[in-house]
Structure formats: structure tokens, C-alpha cells
Coordinates of C-alpha atoms in Angstrom, one line a residue:
S86 CA -9.0 10.1 3.7
L87 CA -7.6 6.8 4.9
F88 CA -7.6 5.8 1.2
P89 CA -5.2 7.4 -1.4
P90 CA -6.9 9.3 -4.2
N91 CA -7.6 7.3 -7.3
R92 CA -5.6 9.7 -9.6
K93 CA -6.1 7.6 -12.8
L94 CA -9.8 7.9 -12.6
L95 CA -9.9 11.4 -11.1
E96 CA -7.9 12.8 -14.1
I97 CA -10.8 11.8 -16.4
F98 CA -13.2 14.3 -14.8
T99 CA -13.2 18.1 -14.7
N100 CA -11.9 19.6 -11.5
L101 CA -11.4 16.5 -9.4
A102 CA -7.7 15.5 -9.6
E103 CA -6.9 19.2 -9.0
L104 CA -8.6 19.0 -5.6
T105 CA -7.0 15.8 -4.5
T106 CA -3.3 16.1 -4.9
L107 CA -1.5 13.8 -2.5
I108 CA 1.1 15.8 -0.5
A109 CA 2.1 13.3 2.2
T110 CA 0.8 10.3 4.1
H111 CA 0.7 9.9 7.9
A112 CA 0.0 7.0 10.2
V113 CA -3.1 7.6 12.2
E114 CA -4.8 5.9 15.2
T115 CA -8.4 5.1 14.8
T116 CA -11.1 4.1 17.3
R117 CA -14.1 1.8 16.8
L118 CA -17.5 3.5 16.6
D119 CA -18.7 1.0 19.3
D120 CA -15.9 2.2 21.6
V121 CA -16.6 5.9 20.9
L122 CA -20.3 5.8 21.7
G123 CA -20.4 2.9 24.1
D124 CA -24.0 2.0 25.0
Q125 CA -25.4 5.5 24.1
D126 CA -28.8 5.5 22.4
V127 CA -28.5 7.0 18.8
D128 CA -31.4 8.5 16.9
L129 CA -29.3 9.9 13.9
L130 CA -25.9 8.7 12.9
K131 CA -24.2 10.9 10.3
I132 CA -21.0 9.6 8.6
D133 CA -18.8 11.3 6.1
V134 CA -15.3 10.0 6.2
Q135 CA -14.1 10.1 2.6
G136 CA -14.4 6.5 1.6
S137 CA -14.1 4.8 5.0
E138 CA -17.8 4.7 5.8
L139 CA -18.1 0.9 5.5
M140 CA -15.1 0.5 7.8
V141 CA -16.9 2.6 10.4
F142 CA -20.1 0.6 10.1
R143 CA -18.2 -2.7 10.4
N144 CA -16.8 -1.5 13.7
G145 CA -20.1 -0.2 15.0
H146 CA -22.5 -3.2 15.1
E147 CA -23.7 -2.3 18.6
V148 CA -24.3 1.3 17.8
L149 CA -26.1 0.5 14.6
A150 CA -28.4 -1.8 16.6
R151 CA -29.5 1.2 18.7
T152 CA -29.8 3.6 15.7
T153 CA -33.0 4.6 13.8
I154 CA -31.6 6.8 11.0
V155 CA -28.3 6.6 9.2
H156 CA -27.1 9.5 7.0
T157 CA -24.0 8.5 5.1
E158 CA -22.0 9.7 2.2
V159 CA -21.7 7.1 -0.6
C160 CA -19.7 6.9 -3.8
F161 CA -20.7 5.3 -7.1
V162 CA -17.2 5.2 -8.5
E163 CA -13.8 4.7 -6.8
L164 CA -12.7 8.3 -6.1
Y165 CA -10.2 6.7 -3.7
E166 CA -8.3 3.5 -4.4
D167 CA -10.1 0.4 -3.2
Q168 CA -12.8 2.3 -1.4
P169 CA -16.1 0.4 -0.8
L170 CA -18.9 1.8 -3.1
F171 CA -22.6 2.4 -2.5
A172 CA -23.6 -1.2 -3.3
E173 CA -21.4 -2.6 -0.6
I174 CA -22.6 -0.1 2.0
D175 CA -26.2 -0.7 1.0
Q176 CA -25.8 -4.4 1.4
F177 CA -24.2 -4.0 4.8
L178 CA -26.8 -1.6 6.2
R179 CA -29.7 -3.7 4.9
K180 CA -28.3 -6.8 6.7
A181 CA -28.1 -4.6 9.8
G182 CA -31.8 -4.0 9.7
F183 CA -32.0 -0.7 7.7
Q184 CA -34.0 0.2 4.7
F185 CA -32.8 2.7 2.0
H186 CA -35.0 5.8 2.1
T187 CA -33.6 8.5 -0.2
F188 CA -30.6 10.2 -1.7
L189 CA -29.8 13.9 -0.9
G190 CA -28.3 15.5 -3.9
F191 CA -25.6 14.1 -6.2
G192 CA -22.1 15.1 -6.8
Q193 CA -21.4 15.3 -10.5
R194 CA -18.6 16.3 -12.9
T195 CA -18.2 16.2 -16.7
Y196 CA -15.8 14.0 -18.5
K197 CA -12.9 16.2 -19.8
P198 CA -12.8 18.4 -21.8
I199 CA -16.5 19.2 -21.7
I200 CA -17.5 22.0 -19.3
C201 CA -21.2 22.7 -18.6
N202 CA -22.5 26.3 -18.5
N203 CA -19.0 27.5 -17.7
D204 CA -19.2 25.7 -14.3
I205 CA -16.2 23.3 -13.7
N206 CA -18.1 21.6 -10.9
A207 CA -21.3 20.9 -12.9
G208 CA -22.1 17.5 -14.5
I209 CA -24.4 16.1 -17.1
N210 CA -25.4 12.5 -16.3
Q211 CA -22.4 11.0 -14.4
H212 CA -23.3 10.7 -10.7
L213 CA -20.1 10.3 -8.6
W214 CA -21.3 10.6 -5.0
S215 CA -24.4 11.4 -2.8
D216 CA -25.6 11.3 0.7
A217 CA -27.8 8.2 1.3
I218 CA -30.4 8.1 4.0
Y219 CA -31.4 4.8 5.7
I220 CA -34.1 4.2 8.2
R221 CA -34.8 1.4 10.6
H222 CA -36.8 -1.1 8.4
S223 CA -40.5 -0.1 8.1
L224 CA -41.6 -3.5 9.3
D225 CA -39.6 -3.1 12.5
L226 CA -41.2 0.1 13.6
P227 CA -43.7 -1.6 15.8
N228 CA -40.8 -3.0 17.9
L229 CA -39.3 0.5 18.5
P230 CA -39.9 2.2 21.9
L231 CA -42.3 5.2 21.8
D232 CA -39.6 7.8 22.5
K233 CA -37.6 6.5 19.5
L234 CA -40.6 6.8 17.2
V235 CA -41.4 10.3 18.3
K236 CA -37.8 11.5 17.7
M237 CA -37.7 9.6 14.4
A238 CA -40.9 11.3 13.2
I239 CA -39.5 14.8 14.1
L240 CA -36.2 14.1 12.3
V241 CA -37.7 12.8 9.1
H242 CA -40.1 15.8 9.0
V243 CA -37.5 18.5 9.8
L244 CA -34.3 17.2 8.2
Y245 CA -35.6 15.3 5.1
K246 CA -39.1 16.7 4.5
S247 CA -40.3 13.1 4.3
Y248 CA -43.9 14.0 5.1
D249 CA -45.3 10.6 4.1
L250 CA -42.8 8.7 6.2
C251 CA -43.5 11.0 9.2
H252 CA -47.2 10.3 8.8
Y253 CA -46.5 6.6 8.7
I254 CA -44.4 6.8 11.9
L255 CA -47.1 8.9 13.6
S256 CA -49.7 6.2 12.6
E257 CA -47.5 3.6 14.4
I258 CA -47.4 5.8 17.5
D259 CA -51.2 6.1 17.3
Q260 CA -51.4 2.3 17.2
Q261 CA -49.3 2.0 20.3
V262 CA -50.9 4.7 22.5
G263 CA -54.4 5.2 21.0
S264 CA -53.6 8.8 19.9
S265 CA -54.6 10.7 16.8
L266 CA -51.3 12.3 15.9
S267 CA -51.4 11.1 12.3
S268 CA -54.7 12.7 11.5
A269 CA -53.7 15.9 13.3
Y270 CA -50.5 15.9 11.2
L271 CA -52.4 15.7 8.0
F272 CA -54.8 18.5 9.0
F273 CA -51.9 20.9 9.7
M274 CA -49.9 20.1 6.6
N275 CA -50.4 22.4 3.6
D276 CA -52.8 21.5 0.8
S277 CA -50.1 20.4 -1.7
V278 CA -48.5 18.0 0.7
R279 CA -51.8 16.8 2.1
G280 CA -53.2 16.3 -1.4
S281 CA -50.5 13.7 -2.1
Y282 CA -52.0 11.5 0.7
A283 CA -55.5 11.5 -0.7

């Protein structure tokens, strides 16, 4: 991480401080996301940089403007000193035209000395981190090109099993080209998923 571990807080939780012992620090050279990707079109941007996610986004305005899905790690407590937390990342991405979609799993630990089911990595209620998925705002989908919509529909179906969102995107494609993809999609989904659309 570019941020030092927040030892004082990590020591409170089971099996966190033990994993983040600072051995040495080194100067590193970083490159802006906009400079790395240039003018490339981006369908899915996945970021996991141990607390520096907001720094990456702040240096990637041009890339974010061409991105439809952002998959980023977020923290709810400062595991690293002075790291930006979920609320700050959420505000930034919403201002950049994204809409929060879902969390994928939660990292948890217990407060010492409690251990859950003999598992030092288990938690009870304290959420520490997660992966947050953001999509281009739903109201902006009519402005997206057809190829971006097609790839977005595939990604949310395959990666996130967001069948309702996939159907919504396919409906937008139908509006643009006069197809019937959304009804075909419903037909081929299994009964339990299709029933939730009724």
C-alpha cells in the first residue's frame, strides 16, 4: 500500500495487525490512470490498490468518462492511516456519473479476544471492507452506444448475476434497434429468476 497500516486500529481486531507488519518503506513512482490507458475505451475497470483507490480515480477522469462499470475495493474503517473510505469513493464516483449497484462480499473480523467458530478470519457484525460495483447511471444508458450496452449486459449477467439489470439494459437495446432481446432473455432464464420479474 501507499499508506502505512493503521496499527492502533488493526490491533483491536483478530488477525489483522499480524498480517500487516511494516518491515520497510520505499519510494515508488506512480503513473496516472489517464496516462496508462490513454484514449482506450473501457467496459470494466477493476481497482484494488490497498487504500489508494480514490487517488487512482482522481487521476483517471478521462478513463472514467469512457467506462461503464467500476469494480473497486472499498473500506469502511481506516485499515491504513488516512486512507479515503467508502463514503468518499462513493461521492466521487456518483459525481463522475456512476450509480452504486451492489457489494460483493464483506471482509469481517471480530473484536479481540472473541473468536467465531474457531475461525480467526470470521466476523460477527463489523464490516471492514468489500468490493463495490458501480454502473454508469441508469438514466444515462440511452446515451450509450449500442456496442457498450451489449458488452455491459453480458458483463452484469456473467460476472454479477444481476439478471434484472441485464434485462433492463437489453430493454434499452430493444428501444434503440427495435429488437426483442429482453423478452427472449426472460424466456431463457430459469423459472426462479424469471418469476422475480413477474
